XYZ file of C-alpha atoms in Angstrom:
395
model
C 71.277 171.146 92.015
C 71.825 170.141 95.604
C 74.704 168.436 96.886
C 74.607 164.260 96.448
C 73.364 162.641 99.554
C 73.858 159.268 100.708
C 69.624 158.371 100.928
C 66.911 160.218 99.831
C 63.717 159.557 101.796
C 60.291 160.273 100.000
C 57.823 160.939 102.782
C 58.298 161.743 106.545
C 55.144 160.330 107.741
C 55.292 157.159 110.097
C 57.708 154.944 107.909
C 59.422 157.753 106.623
C 60.394 159.559 109.628
C 61.523 155.782 110.947
C 63.710 155.292 108.296
C 65.221 158.666 108.117
C 65.797 158.218 111.730
C 67.531 154.639 111.387
C 69.428 155.656 108.065
C 70.756 159.013 109.918
C 71.573 156.996 113.018
C 73.797 154.736 111.313
C 76.111 157.635 110.042
C 74.635 158.360 106.577
C 73.959 161.605 104.939
C 70.125 161.814 104.657
C 67.757 163.902 102.973
C 64.046 163.884 103.828
C 61.177 165.279 101.796
C 57.599 165.851 102.751
C 54.904 167.377 100.861
C 53.480 168.854 104.163
C 54.153 169.740 107.237
C 56.085 167.637 110.233
C 53.533 165.251 111.746
C 50.691 166.415 109.654
C 46.816 165.236 109.633
C 46.670 164.912 105.557
C 47.706 161.241 105.280
C 47.408 158.179 107.632
C 49.757 158.867 110.477
C 47.503 160.955 112.748
C 44.241 160.718 114.878
C 46.017 160.396 118.215
C 46.000 156.815 118.667
C 46.660 153.415 116.673
C 46.150 149.904 118.407
C 48.943 147.786 119.346
C 48.812 143.891 119.386
C 50.656 140.866 119.207
C 48.612 137.989 118.788
C 48.036 138.941 115.168
C 45.195 137.458 113.270
C 46.258 139.142 110.028
C 49.059 136.123 110.005
C 51.699 134.597 112.243
C 54.326 135.804 110.317
C 54.092 139.265 111.750
C 54.293 138.448 115.160
C 58.457 138.443 115.507
C 58.117 141.930 113.831
C 55.831 142.920 116.468
C 57.773 141.692 119.185
C 60.940 143.881 117.762
C 58.720 146.966 117.509
C 57.729 146.806 120.820
C 61.446 147.056 121.855
C 62.026 149.995 119.780
C 58.987 151.589 120.537
C 60.565 151.378 124.509
C 63.729 152.630 123.107
C 62.058 155.592 121.373
C 60.614 156.758 124.709
C 63.762 156.396 126.067
C 65.592 158.352 123.871
C 63.253 161.029 123.529
C 61.388 160.922 126.685
C 57.960 161.031 125.277
C 54.980 158.727 126.307
C 54.405 156.847 123.094
C 52.526 153.612 123.701
C 50.181 152.411 126.691
C 49.640 148.985 126.944
C 46.220 148.696 128.546
C 45.029 145.337 127.434
C 43.139 144.421 124.396
C 40.270 142.389 123.369
C 39.774 140.321 120.094
C 36.139 139.449 120.094
C 33.746 137.808 117.754
C 32.381 134.178 117.214
C 34.846 131.451 117.917
C 35.049 130.826 113.855
C 35.439 134.526 113.296
C 39.015 135.866 111.672
C 39.308 138.242 114.710
C 39.584 135.288 117.141
C 40.438 132.308 115.111
C 43.370 134.523 113.634
C 44.501 135.991 116.689
C 44.590 132.654 118.595
C 46.123 130.638 115.871
C 49.201 133.207 116.287
C 49.235 133.310 119.957
C 49.544 129.575 120.012
C 52.240 129.169 117.405
C 54.503 132.067 119.014
C 53.447 130.993 122.840
C 52.188 134.607 123.437
C 50.252 134.934 126.793
C 46.851 135.231 126.253
C 43.234 134.021 127.731
C 40.427 132.867 126.083
C 36.854 134.416 127.676
C 33.376 133.446 126.858
C 30.791 135.894 127.035
C 29.941 135.821 130.672
C 33.413 136.262 131.648
C 33.843 139.149 128.734
C 30.705 140.811 131.056
C 32.344 140.573 134.200
C 36.026 141.763 133.343
C 35.005 144.561 131.296
C 31.462 145.641 132.452
C 31.702 148.475 129.199
C 31.018 145.441 127.087
C 27.713 143.299 125.906
C 29.146 140.448 123.777
C 26.233 137.881 122.497
C 26.179 134.664 124.145
C 27.678 133.029 121.050
C 30.546 135.400 121.282
C 33.845 134.667 122.717
C 37.338 137.000 123.025
C 41.030 136.617 122.891
C 42.380 138.411 125.545
C 46.162 140.084 125.377
C 47.394 141.797 128.357
C 50.144 143.398 126.164
C 47.675 144.846 123.544
C 47.155 148.520 123.579
C 47.887 151.818 121.448
C 50.447 154.079 120.342
C 50.402 157.836 119.616
C 51.194 158.387 115.794
C 51.902 162.158 115.852
C 53.897 161.712 118.959
C 55.856 158.755 117.335
C 56.522 160.444 113.964
C 57.657 163.727 115.929
C 60.118 161.671 118.149
C 61.403 159.716 114.828
C 62.117 163.294 112.884
C 63.747 164.640 116.479
C 66.163 161.887 116.256
C 66.637 161.933 112.528
C 67.317 165.674 112.739
C 69.488 164.897 115.915
C 71.601 162.479 113.993
C 72.397 165.116 111.173
C 69.531 164.256 108.618
C 68.625 167.405 106.409
C 64.286 167.112 106.832
C 62.624 169.488 104.241
C 58.648 169.888 104.716
C 55.945 171.713 101.990
C 58.660 170.247 99.527
C 56.458 167.929 97.247
C 58.288 165.451 94.780
C 56.683 165.554 91.587
C 58.846 162.486 90.199
C 62.225 160.246 90.480
C 64.576 158.925 87.937
C 67.304 156.292 88.448
C 70.857 157.854 86.862
C 72.236 155.793 83.882
C 73.716 152.355 84.638
C 72.082 152.793 88.353
C 74.365 155.206 89.239
C 72.222 156.949 92.051
C 69.024 158.462 91.801
C 67.590 161.954 90.909
C 64.268 163.338 92.726
C 62.495 166.368 91.325
C 60.506 168.470 93.740
C 58.485 171.803 93.645
C 61.495 173.853 94.506
C 64.323 171.949 92.890
C 66.356 168.517 92.118
C 68.340 166.582 94.475
C 70.613 163.439 94.075
C 71.689 160.430 95.982
C 73.235 157.357 95.836
C 70.108 155.473 97.071
C 66.311 156.374 97.297
C 64.004 155.446 99.941
C 59.960 155.615 98.981
C 57.358 155.739 101.907
C 54.564 157.504 99.970
C 51.528 156.323 101.662
C 48.466 157.297 99.859
C 50.545 158.769 97.348
C 51.842 155.398 96.265
C 49.649 154.822 93.105
C 51.521 158.335 91.713
C 54.863 157.887 92.989
C 55.282 153.834 92.079
C 53.691 153.445 88.947
C 55.981 151.191 87.580
C 56.173 149.077 90.558
C 53.725 146.840 89.048
C 51.359 146.847 92.329
C 47.729 147.902 92.424
C 47.048 149.714 95.374
C 43.282 151.020 96.563
C 43.634 154.129 98.495
C 40.489 154.141 100.739
C 38.884 157.111 102.906
C 38.267 156.110 105.860
C 36.748 157.995 109.433
C 37.439 157.937 113.059
C 35.038 159.030 115.467
C 35.181 159.951 118.962
C 32.186 159.730 121.162
C 31.593 161.041 124.466
C 30.022 157.919 126.552
C 26.793 158.581 128.298
C 27.339 158.584 131.957
C 30.927 160.158 131.533
C 34.446 158.688 130.650
C 35.158 157.051 134.016
C 34.531 153.349 133.317
C 36.413 154.050 129.857
C 39.603 155.079 130.866
C 42.584 152.864 129.891
C 42.726 151.218 133.485
C 39.337 149.998 133.327
C 38.248 149.610 129.095
C 40.742 147.955 126.501
C 41.483 148.230 123.128
C 39.138 145.901 120.801
C 38.437 144.536 117.521
C 35.106 143.042 117.269
C 34.020 141.243 114.326
C 30.304 140.498 113.990
C 28.752 137.502 112.122
C 28.780 139.073 108.654
C 32.506 139.559 108.851
C 32.345 143.357 109.601
C 35.000 144.442 112.264
C 34.903 147.620 114.412
C 37.795 148.776 116.251
C 38.199 151.117 119.419
C 39.896 152.783 122.510
C 39.571 153.476 125.447
C 39.132 157.367 126.474
C 42.346 158.569 126.589
C 43.533 162.044 128.028
C 44.091 164.791 125.436
C 41.645 162.910 123.028
C 38.602 165.779 123.369
C 37.114 163.885 126.245
C 35.745 161.120 124.113
C 36.510 157.210 123.466
C 37.457 156.567 119.758
C 35.964 154.019 117.444
C 35.984 153.019 113.854
C 35.284 150.347 111.065
C 37.945 148.380 110.183
C 38.182 148.426 106.364
C 34.578 149.638 104.755
C 36.120 152.423 103.032
C 35.282 154.241 99.937
C 37.598 154.579 97.211
C 39.358 157.930 96.875
C 42.382 160.180 95.769
C 44.292 161.816 98.481
C 44.383 164.861 96.503
C 40.499 164.897 96.518
C 39.476 163.218 99.464
C 36.120 164.132 100.624
C 37.258 165.135 104.583
C 33.564 166.005 105.221
C 32.094 163.350 107.859
C 28.260 163.196 107.247
C 25.449 162.397 109.630
C 24.362 158.967 107.987
C 27.963 157.898 108.500
C 28.081 158.747 112.059
C 24.628 157.086 112.345
C 25.992 153.823 111.171
C 29.174 153.743 113.196
C 26.525 154.148 116.271
C 24.463 151.579 115.003
C 27.221 148.859 114.940
C 28.476 150.299 118.478
C 25.093 150.661 120.034
C 24.396 146.600 120.719
C 27.903 145.856 121.652
C 29.103 148.999 123.923
C 25.610 150.476 124.710
C 27.279 153.350 126.764
C 29.392 154.618 124.135
C 27.603 156.463 121.237
C 26.499 158.943 123.361
C 27.176 162.432 121.762
C 29.843 162.863 118.919
C 32.885 164.698 120.083
C 34.508 164.674 116.519
C 35.044 162.653 113.550
C 38.092 163.073 110.992
C 39.213 161.260 107.988
C 42.365 159.329 107.158
C 43.408 156.882 104.171
C 44.562 153.448 103.930
C 46.479 152.107 101.244
C 45.572 148.466 100.719
C 47.377 145.630 98.740
C 45.145 143.132 96.941
C 45.961 140.242 99.880
C 46.120 143.468 102.404
C 49.572 142.566 103.239
C 52.518 145.262 102.950
C 55.289 146.284 100.327
C 58.543 146.194 101.706
C 61.941 145.346 99.696
C 64.412 146.997 97.289
C 62.236 147.737 94.086
C 62.409 144.916 91.691
C 63.242 147.412 88.324
C 65.623 149.278 90.236
C 67.023 147.142 93.026
C 70.525 148.627 93.432
C 69.162 152.178 93.948
C 65.634 152.508 95.190
C 63.934 150.800 98.349
C 60.264 150.897 98.740
C 57.738 150.729 102.054
C 54.163 151.091 101.363
C 50.659 149.730 100.988
C 50.763 149.223 104.824
C 46.406 148.601 104.559
C 45.377 149.989 107.396
C 47.172 147.730 110.108
C 50.668 149.207 109.511
C 51.492 152.028 112.157
C 52.276 149.793 114.922
C 55.165 148.362 112.970
C 56.379 151.766 112.012
C 59.580 151.538 114.251
C 60.890 147.802 112.955
C 59.843 148.924 109.386
C 62.526 152.001 109.552
C 65.451 149.635 110.837
C 64.189 147.060 107.930
C 64.437 149.869 105.124
C 67.757 151.091 106.577
C 68.791 147.521 106.434
C 67.326 147.075 102.564
C 68.877 150.535 101.776
C 72.456 150.309 102.787
C 72.956 146.262 102.024
C 70.030 144.897 100.148
C 69.402 142.633 102.897
C 67.912 142.405 106.330
C 67.754 139.960 109.018
C 64.027 140.290 109.758
C 61.547 137.986 107.936
C 59.663 139.780 105.196
C 59.319 137.091 102.579
C 55.419 138.035 102.834
C 55.920 141.626 101.641
C 57.724 140.816 98.198
C 56.149 143.074 95.671
C 56.579 140.068 93.292
C 54.238 137.766 95.134
C 51.617 136.349 92.757
C 48.773 137.833 94.977
C 49.614 141.275 93.726
C 50.245 141.038 90.289
C 46.866 140.692 88.724
C 45.818 144.001 90.478
C 48.420 146.147 88.975
C 47.096 149.582 87.673
C 47.903 152.456 85.312
C 49.621 155.523 87.075
C 47.258 157.559 89.299
C 44.875 154.997 89.212
C 43.426 152.899 92.290
C 41.915 149.011 91.837
C 38.589 148.727 93.529
């Protein structure tokens, strides 16, 4: 058995690497355990880019966390010299009563966020790559853009190690247990057994296995990201000319996309937001079929006619979604003195990575945080009906 640490962090993806960094930076002995290698592509924290935005249609309660996350992304950039965030502007498009538009407008107004409302003609003039329907509008947010997931994870791992964290890769956790009387935890891995005073679990798509006793049902979904080389070249799609976007059609189907970002194989990325297939993280089908690409292209073609040109690549990732699509971020209700959990980020969590790390460190060390996280309580009524046995997901 290895020596006892102050905190063990299970999972070193986006959230876990942030937690390890913040805990170690506060002077605590941290052991981080990851089933794959550093900044890997087997879970959710990969794909070259993730949207960031502040006029948050999911719920205005997220906005204070986003404002802090922007500050922490900037600090990560300063501390590591890495480019992690690009604010190229962003559009939330759809009919005026769509969730993407109305929800974004509600958050922007509630928090006094700078934004513009554009009608279809204004959208076409400002962003000639886009062809909205006459009855569609958009909320434009100048401070929207994208962050780089692999670079962010690498930066956080670098800072965690610099602060003294012991990070171990290719060491999957098989189970964990709270010691009698709540006097710490014991974690079993493929390579041995580790003990600590507190345990942080950031399991991503492995939440149904590692958090079966949490009483929350998680749906793990296979998602696909596509990179298309635009017809006529990428010049009109550079970040200086083409924004990030979330676009909702009249049936409520949302797609999202990016400019053509340097280093992303000469294409512009797009994907469906939701519309995934339930999967298991161990057996997920990573083959992307022609009919899937055709469905993505069909959704893009009337909206961004030059984009669905030649497919450059397509890769899978996973969403781990709760019943209400809000996060789970709290001390474990059954083991409040010993375990903190951060999971169920439901496909919209990466932009929160730095602030989640800060919150997790607060909870693990003191049991409380000044950040507003009541929305993420695992005991909320919206989640209790969806609990599933170990190893299963809801549909």
